[in-house]
Coordinates of C-alpha atoms and ligand atoms in Angstrom, one line a residue:
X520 CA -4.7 -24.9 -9.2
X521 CA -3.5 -25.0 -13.1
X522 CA -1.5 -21.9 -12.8
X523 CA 0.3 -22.9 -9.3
X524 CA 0.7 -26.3 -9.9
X525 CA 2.5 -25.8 -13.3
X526 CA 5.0 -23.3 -11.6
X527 CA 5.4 -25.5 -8.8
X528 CA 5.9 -28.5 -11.4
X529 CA 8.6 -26.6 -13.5
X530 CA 10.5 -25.6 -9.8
X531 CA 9.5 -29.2 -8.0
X532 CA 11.5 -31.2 -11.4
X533 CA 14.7 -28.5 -10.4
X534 CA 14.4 -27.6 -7.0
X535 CA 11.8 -29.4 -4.6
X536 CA 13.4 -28.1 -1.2
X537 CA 12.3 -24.5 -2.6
X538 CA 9.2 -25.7 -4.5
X539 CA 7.9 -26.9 -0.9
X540 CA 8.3 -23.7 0.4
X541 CA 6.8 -22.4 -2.1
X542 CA 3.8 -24.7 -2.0
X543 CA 3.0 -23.8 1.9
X544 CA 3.2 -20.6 1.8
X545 CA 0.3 -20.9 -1.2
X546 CA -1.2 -23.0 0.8
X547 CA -1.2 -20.6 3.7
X548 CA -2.5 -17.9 1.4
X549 CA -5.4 -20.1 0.2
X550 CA -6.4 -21.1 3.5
X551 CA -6.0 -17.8 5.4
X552 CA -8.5 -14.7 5.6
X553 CA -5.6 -12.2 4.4
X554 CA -6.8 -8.8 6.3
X555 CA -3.2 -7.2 6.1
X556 CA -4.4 -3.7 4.1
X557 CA -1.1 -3.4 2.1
X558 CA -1.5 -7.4 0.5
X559 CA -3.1 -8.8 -2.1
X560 CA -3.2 -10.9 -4.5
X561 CA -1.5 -10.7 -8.4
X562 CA -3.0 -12.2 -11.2
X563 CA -2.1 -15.2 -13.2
X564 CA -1.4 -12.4 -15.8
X565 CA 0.4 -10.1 -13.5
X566 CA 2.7 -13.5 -12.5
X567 CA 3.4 -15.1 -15.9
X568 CA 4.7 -11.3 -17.3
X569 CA 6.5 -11.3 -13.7
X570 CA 7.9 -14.3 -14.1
X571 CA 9.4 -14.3 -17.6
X572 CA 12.7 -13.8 -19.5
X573 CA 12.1 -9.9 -18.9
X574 CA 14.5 -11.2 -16.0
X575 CA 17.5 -11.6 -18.5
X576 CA 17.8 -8.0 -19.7
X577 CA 19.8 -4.9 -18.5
X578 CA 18.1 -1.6 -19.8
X579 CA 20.1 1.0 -17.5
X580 CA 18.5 4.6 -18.6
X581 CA 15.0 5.0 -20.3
X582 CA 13.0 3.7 -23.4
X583 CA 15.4 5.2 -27.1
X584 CA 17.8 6.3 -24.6
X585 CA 19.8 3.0 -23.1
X586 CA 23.3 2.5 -22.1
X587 CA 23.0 -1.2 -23.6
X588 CA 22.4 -3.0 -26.7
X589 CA 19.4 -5.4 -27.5
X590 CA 16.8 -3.3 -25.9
X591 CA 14.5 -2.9 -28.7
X592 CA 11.2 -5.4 -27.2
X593 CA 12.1 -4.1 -23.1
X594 CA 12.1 -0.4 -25.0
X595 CA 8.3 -1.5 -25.8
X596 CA 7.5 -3.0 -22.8
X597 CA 8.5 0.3 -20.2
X598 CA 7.1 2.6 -23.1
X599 CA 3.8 0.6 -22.8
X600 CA 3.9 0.5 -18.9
X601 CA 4.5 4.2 -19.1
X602 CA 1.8 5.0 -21.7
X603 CA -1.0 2.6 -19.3
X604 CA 0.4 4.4 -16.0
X605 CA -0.3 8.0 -17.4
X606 CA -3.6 7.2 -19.2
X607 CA -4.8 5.4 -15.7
X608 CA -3.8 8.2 -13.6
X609 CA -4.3 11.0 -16.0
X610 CA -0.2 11.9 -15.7
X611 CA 1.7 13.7 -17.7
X612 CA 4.8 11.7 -17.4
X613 CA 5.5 8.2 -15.3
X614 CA 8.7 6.4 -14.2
X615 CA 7.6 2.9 -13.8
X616 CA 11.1 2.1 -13.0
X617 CA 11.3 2.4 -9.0
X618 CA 11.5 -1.2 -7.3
X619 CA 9.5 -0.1 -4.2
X620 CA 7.8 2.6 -3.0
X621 CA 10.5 3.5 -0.9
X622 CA 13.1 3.6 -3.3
X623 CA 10.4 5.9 -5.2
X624 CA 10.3 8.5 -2.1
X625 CA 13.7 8.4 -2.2
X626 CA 14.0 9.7 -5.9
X627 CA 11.1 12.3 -5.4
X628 CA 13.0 13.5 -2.4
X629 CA 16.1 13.8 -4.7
X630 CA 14.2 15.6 -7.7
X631 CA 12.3 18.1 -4.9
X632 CA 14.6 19.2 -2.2
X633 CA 18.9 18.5 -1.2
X634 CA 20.3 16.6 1.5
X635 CA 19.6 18.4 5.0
X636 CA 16.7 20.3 3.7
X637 CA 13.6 20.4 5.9
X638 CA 10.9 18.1 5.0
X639 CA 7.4 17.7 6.5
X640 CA 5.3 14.7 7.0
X641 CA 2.5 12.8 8.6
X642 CA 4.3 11.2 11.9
X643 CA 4.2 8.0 11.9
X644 CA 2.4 6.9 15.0
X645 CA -0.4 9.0 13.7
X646 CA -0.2 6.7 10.0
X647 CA 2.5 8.4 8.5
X648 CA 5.2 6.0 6.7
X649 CA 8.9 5.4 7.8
X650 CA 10.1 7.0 4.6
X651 CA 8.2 10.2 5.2
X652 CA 11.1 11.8 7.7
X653 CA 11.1 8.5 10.5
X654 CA 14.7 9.2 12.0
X655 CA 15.4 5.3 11.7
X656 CA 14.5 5.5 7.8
X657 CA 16.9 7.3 4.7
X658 CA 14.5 9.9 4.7
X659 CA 15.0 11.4 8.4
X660 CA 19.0 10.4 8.1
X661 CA 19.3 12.4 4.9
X662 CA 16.7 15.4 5.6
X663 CA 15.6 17.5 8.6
X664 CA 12.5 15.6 9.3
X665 CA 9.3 17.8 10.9
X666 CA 6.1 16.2 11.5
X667 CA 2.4 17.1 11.2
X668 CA -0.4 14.5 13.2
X669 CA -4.3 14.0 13.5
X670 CA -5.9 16.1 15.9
X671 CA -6.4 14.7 19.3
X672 CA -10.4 15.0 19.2
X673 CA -11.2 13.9 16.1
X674 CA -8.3 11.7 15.2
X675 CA -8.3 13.3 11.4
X676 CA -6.3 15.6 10.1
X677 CA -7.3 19.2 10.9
X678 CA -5.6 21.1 8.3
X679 CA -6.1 24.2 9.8
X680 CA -3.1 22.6 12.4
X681 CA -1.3 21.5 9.0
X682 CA -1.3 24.7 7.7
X683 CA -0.1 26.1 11.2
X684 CA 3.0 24.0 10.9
X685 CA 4.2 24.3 7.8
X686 CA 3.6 28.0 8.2
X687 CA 6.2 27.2 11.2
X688 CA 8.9 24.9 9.9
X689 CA 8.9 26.1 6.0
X690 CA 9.5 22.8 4.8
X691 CA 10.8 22.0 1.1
X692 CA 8.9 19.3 0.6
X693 CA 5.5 18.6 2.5
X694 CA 4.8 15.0 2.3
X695 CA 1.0 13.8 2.3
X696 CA 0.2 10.1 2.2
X697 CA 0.0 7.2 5.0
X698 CA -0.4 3.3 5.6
X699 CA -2.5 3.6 8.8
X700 CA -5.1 6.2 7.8
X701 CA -8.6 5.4 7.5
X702 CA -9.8 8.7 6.1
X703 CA -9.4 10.2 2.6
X704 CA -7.2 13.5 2.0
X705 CA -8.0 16.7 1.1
X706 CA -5.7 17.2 -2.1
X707 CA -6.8 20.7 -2.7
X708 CA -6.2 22.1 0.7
X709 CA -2.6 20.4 0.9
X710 CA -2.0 21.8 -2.7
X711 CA -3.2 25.4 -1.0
X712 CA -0.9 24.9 2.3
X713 CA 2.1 24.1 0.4
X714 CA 1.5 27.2 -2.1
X715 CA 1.6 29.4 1.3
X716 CA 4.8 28.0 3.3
X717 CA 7.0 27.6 -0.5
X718 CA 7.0 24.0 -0.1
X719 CA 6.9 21.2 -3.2
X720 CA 3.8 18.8 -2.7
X721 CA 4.4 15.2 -2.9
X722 CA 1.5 12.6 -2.1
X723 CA 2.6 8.9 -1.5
X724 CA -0.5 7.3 -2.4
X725 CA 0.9 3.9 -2.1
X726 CA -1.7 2.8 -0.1
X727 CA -4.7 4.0 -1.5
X728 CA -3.5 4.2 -5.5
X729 CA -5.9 1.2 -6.3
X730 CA -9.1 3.0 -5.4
X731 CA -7.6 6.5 -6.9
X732 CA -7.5 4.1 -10.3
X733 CA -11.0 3.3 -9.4
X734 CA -12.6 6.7 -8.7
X735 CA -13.2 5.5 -4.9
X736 CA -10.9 8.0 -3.6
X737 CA -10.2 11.6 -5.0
X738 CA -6.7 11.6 -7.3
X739 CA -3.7 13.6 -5.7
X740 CA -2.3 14.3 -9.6
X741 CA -3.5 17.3 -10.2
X742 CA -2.7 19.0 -7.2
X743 CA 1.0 17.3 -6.3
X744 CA 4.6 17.9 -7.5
X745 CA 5.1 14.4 -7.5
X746 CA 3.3 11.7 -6.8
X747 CA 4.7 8.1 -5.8
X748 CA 2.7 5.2 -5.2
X749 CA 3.6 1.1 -5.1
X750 CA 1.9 -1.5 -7.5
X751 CA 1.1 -4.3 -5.0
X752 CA -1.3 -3.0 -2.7
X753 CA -4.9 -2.0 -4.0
X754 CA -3.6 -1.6 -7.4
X755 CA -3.1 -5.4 -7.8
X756 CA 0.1 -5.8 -9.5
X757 CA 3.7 -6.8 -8.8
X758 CA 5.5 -5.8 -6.0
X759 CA 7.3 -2.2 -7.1
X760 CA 7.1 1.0 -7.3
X761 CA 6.0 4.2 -9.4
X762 CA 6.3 7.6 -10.0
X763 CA 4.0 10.1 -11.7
X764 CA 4.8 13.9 -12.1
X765 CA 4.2 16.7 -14.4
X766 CA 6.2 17.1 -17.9
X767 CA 8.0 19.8 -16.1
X768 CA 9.4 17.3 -13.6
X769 CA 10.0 14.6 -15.8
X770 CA 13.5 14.7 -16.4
X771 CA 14.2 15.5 -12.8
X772 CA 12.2 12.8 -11.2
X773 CA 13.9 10.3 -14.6
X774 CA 17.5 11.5 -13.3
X775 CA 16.5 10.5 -9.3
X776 CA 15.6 7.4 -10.3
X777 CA 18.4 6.2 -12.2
X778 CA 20.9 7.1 -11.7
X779 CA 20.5 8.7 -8.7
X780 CA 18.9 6.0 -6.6
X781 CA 19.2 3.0 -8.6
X782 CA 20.5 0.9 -11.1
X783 CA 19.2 -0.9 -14.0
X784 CA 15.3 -1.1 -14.0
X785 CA 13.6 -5.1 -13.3
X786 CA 12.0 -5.3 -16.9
X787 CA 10.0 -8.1 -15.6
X788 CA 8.3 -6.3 -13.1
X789 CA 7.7 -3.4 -15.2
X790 CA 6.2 -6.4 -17.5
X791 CA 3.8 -7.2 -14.2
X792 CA 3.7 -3.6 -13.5
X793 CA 1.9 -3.0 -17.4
X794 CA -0.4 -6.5 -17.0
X795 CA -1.9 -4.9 -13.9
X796 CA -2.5 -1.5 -15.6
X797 CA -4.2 -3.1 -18.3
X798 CA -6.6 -4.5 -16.1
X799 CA -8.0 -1.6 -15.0
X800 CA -9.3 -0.9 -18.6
X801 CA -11.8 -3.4 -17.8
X802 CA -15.1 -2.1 -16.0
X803 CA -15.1 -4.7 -12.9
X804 CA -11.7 -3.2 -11.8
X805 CA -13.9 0.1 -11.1
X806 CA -16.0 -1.8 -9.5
X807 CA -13.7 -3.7 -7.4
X808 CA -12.4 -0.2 -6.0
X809 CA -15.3 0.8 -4.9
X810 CA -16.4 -2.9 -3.6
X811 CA -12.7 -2.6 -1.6
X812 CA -14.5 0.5 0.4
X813 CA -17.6 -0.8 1.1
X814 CA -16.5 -4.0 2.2
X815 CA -14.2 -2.1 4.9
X816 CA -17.2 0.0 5.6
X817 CA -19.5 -3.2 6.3
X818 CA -16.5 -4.4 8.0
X819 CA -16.0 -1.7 10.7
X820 CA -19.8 -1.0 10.9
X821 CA -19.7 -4.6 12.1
X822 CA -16.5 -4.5 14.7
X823 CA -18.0 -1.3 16.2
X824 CA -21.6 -3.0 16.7
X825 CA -19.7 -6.0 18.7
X826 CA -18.3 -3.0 21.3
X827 CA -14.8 -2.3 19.1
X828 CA -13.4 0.9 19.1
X829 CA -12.2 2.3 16.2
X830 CA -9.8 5.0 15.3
X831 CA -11.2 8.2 14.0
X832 CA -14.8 5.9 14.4
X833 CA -14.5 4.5 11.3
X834 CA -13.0 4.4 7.4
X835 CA -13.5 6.3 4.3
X836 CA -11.0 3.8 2.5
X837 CA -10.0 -0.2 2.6
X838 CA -8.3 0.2 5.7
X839 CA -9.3 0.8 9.9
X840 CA -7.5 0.7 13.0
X841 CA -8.9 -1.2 16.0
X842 CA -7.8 0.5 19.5
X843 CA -7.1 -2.2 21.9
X844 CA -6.5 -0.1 24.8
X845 CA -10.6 0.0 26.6
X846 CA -9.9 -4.0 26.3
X847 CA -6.6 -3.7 28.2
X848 CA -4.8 -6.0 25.5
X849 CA -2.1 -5.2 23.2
X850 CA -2.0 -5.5 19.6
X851 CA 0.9 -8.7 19.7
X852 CA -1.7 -10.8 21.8
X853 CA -4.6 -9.9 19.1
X854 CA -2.5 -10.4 15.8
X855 CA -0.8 -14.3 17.0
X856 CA -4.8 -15.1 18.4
X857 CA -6.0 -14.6 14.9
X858 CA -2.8 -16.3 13.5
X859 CA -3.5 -19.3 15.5
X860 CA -7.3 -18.9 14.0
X861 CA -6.3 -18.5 9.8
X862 CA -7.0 -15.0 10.0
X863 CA -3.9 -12.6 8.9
X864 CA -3.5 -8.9 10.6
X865 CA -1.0 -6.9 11.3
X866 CA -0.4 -4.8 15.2
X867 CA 0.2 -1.2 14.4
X868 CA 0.8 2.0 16.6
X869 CA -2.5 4.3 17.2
X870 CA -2.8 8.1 17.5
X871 CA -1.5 8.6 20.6
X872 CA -0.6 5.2 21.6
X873 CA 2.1 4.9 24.3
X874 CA 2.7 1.6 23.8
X875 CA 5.7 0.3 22.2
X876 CA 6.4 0.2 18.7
X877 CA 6.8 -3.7 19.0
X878 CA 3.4 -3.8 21.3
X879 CA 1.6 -1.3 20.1
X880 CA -2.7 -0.8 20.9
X881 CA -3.9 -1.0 17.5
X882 CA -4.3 -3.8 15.1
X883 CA -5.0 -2.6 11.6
X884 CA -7.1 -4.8 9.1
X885 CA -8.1 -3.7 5.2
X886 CA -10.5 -5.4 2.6
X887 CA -8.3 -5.1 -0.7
X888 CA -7.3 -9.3 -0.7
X889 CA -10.8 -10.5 0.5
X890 CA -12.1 -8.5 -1.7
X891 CA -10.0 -9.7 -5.2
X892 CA -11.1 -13.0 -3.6
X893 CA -14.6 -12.2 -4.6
X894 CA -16.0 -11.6 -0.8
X895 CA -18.7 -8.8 -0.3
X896 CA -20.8 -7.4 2.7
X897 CA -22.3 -11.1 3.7
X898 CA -18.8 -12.3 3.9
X899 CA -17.7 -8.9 5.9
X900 CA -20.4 -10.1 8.1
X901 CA -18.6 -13.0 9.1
X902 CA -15.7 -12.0 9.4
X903 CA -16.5 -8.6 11.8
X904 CA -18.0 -11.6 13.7
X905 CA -15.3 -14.0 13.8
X906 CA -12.6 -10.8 14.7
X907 CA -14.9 -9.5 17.4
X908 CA -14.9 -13.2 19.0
X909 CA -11.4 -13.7 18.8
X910 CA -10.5 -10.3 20.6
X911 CA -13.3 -10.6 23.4
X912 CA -12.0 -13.9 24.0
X913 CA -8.0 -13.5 23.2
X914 CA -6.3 -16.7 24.4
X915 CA -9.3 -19.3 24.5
X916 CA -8.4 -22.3 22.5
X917 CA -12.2 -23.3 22.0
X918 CA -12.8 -19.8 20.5
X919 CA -10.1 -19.6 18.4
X920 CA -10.8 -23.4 16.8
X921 CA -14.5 -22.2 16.2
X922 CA -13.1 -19.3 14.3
X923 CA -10.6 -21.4 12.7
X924 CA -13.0 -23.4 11.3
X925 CA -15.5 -20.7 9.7
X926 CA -12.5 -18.8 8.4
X927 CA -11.6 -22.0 6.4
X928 CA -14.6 -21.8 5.1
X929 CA -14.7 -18.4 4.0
X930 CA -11.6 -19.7 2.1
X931 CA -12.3 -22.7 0.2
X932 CA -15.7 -20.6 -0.9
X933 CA -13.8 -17.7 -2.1
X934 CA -10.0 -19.4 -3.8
X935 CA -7.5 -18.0 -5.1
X936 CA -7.6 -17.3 -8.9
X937 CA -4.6 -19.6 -9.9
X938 CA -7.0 -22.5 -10.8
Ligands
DSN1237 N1 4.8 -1.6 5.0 C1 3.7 -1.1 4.2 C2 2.4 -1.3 4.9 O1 2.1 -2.4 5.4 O2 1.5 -0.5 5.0 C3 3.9 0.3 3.9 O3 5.0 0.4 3.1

């Protein structure tokens, strides 16, 4: 691993109680089947600009307008970031500035609606996201949080039910966009509900941003107020954040940001923020985001052929929800089973569930890091295969060594690209 081991050798020479951290946990991501639908994995392009002297440099305010000297190259760098962002997404205006996709929410909130205002959002046992009104989150502190779910039959959104509550709470802001929904979202009917109750549109497309980049899943731009969405997921970049609006909202959404919700932008993940936009000039990235869906669809078709249940009975996007509950198991026991076995998922609440948020019925698994590792629908195969044998047999040691030792090799066929 050229790339790893001449970070490692630079940190090892300085610091070699961190560097050995640093080395397992690179190990643990080469030799683990990462099926977490929010990771993935940066490029040796998207590290070395993340990584660099960008680090240095305070650039409080935006590109020609700076309340420090020496700015003239980081001036370049945002503006570039900026000018990729919009192109990619077809934006009129991008702030490439916010760390994190929450701290992104929080500035759209600030540019759409004022403290105590009513906002509407997908609840989050139903997929929604803690920043879209969760009581224990900024957003449900600072606004009067209301929440729309999937309907009980289908486990999709019915919008005709959206509509009927928004028409009920008049929210400012109605808030589209979740990190447990397998389903795509219908843009122009959200765009038409919020028209009707006076309410701003903002779509957190955090999760699915990668494939919007991709034409594998409709674009929310030109239909939302606002639009936030973080780099690190599908899109393949640093970890951060980013905001894309209309001209019209461009200096409301620039003031949110800074100074309203932070300080001086991280030039050096703006830096990794621009090397993954440029990536996606390249064909394959296209074809990555489409690979991403039908990987998860070849993945679920496989779960639900070994007797799984999935949510809403399937995906549309990189992501699906297993329901635990016709098993009797929960999703803590599932998620350490496939620790113990190399493969990496995360427990998360169902529609419906009324299990606890710590042990909730659902695990949730995505095909965005298998995917950049180069695995297609053979490997999704396998692994539906190697899942379904660790939850229909959750606890046996022999089970989950036999696993263990095809996911390793899933892994060593497929490493990661810092050779
Ligand atoms: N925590 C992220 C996820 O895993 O989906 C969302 O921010």
């Amino acid at each position: 691993m050229a790339v790893a081991a001449e970070r490692l050798g630079v940190l090892e020479a300085a610091d070699p109680e961190l560097a050995g951290l640093l080395q397992g946990e690179l190990e643990r991501q080469q030799n683990t089947l990462e099926l977490i639908p929010s990771e993935n994995i940066a490029s040796p392009a998207v590290l070395a600009a993340l990584g660099s002297w960008l680090t240095n440099k305070y650039a409080e305010g935006t590109p020609g307008r700076r309340y420090y000297g020496g700015c003239e190259w980081v001036d370049q760098v945002e503006r570039l970031c900026q000018d990729r962002a919009q192109a990619l997404f077809s934006a009129e205006h991008a702030n490439v500035q916010p760390h994190s996709g929450s701290s992104a929410n929080m500035a759209a909130y600030m540019a759409l609606c004022s403290a105590g205002d009513t906002i509407l959002g997908m609840d989050l046992s139903h997929g929604g996201h803690l920043t879209h009104g969760s009581p224990v989150s900024f957003s449900g502190i600072l606004y009067h949080a209301e929440f729309y779910g999937v309907s009980p039959e289908t486990e999709r959104l019915d919008y005709d039910l959206v509509r009927q509550r928004a028409l009920e709470v008049r929210p400012k802001v109605l808030v589209a966009g979740a990190s447990a929904y397998p389903r795509t979202f219908d843009f122009p009917a959200l765009r038409e509900i919020a028209r009707e109750a006076g309410a701003a549109l903002l779509v957190d497309m955090a999760h699915f941003a990668g494939l919007v980049a991709g034409g594998a899943h409709p674009s929310p731009v030109p239909y939302a107020d606002i639009v936030t969405l973080t780099t690190h997921k599908t899109l393949r970049g640093p970890w951060g954040g980013m905001i894309l609006c209309p001209e019209s909202r461009a200096k409301d959404v620039d003031k949110a940001v800074f100074p309203g919700v932070q300080g001086g932008p991280m030039l050096h993940a703006i830096a990794g923020k621009a090397a993954a936009l440029h990536a996606w000039t390249q064909p394959e990235m296209a074809d990555y985001a489409q690979r991403v869906v039908a990987n998860a669809a070849r993945l679920a078709e496989g779960l639900m052929a070994r007797g799984l249940r999935l949510v809403s009975g399937g995906t549309d996007n990189h992501l699906m929800l297993i329901d635990l509950r016709p098993l009797a198991l929960t999703g803590r026991q599932v998620q350490e089973g496939c620790d113990r076995a190399g493969i990496t998922v995360n427990r998360n609440s169902i529609p419906f569930d009324t299990a606890s948020k710590f042990n909730p019925s659902g695990i949730r698994l995505g095909t965005p890091a298998v995917t950049t590792r180069g695995m297609g629908e053979a490997e999704m195969d396998e692994i539906a295969a190697l899942v379904a044998e660790l939850i229909h047999n959750v606890g046996d040691e022999a089970a989950e060594r036999r696993v263990a030792l095809r996911a390793r090799a899933l892994c060593e066929a497929h490493p990661l690209p810092y050779g």
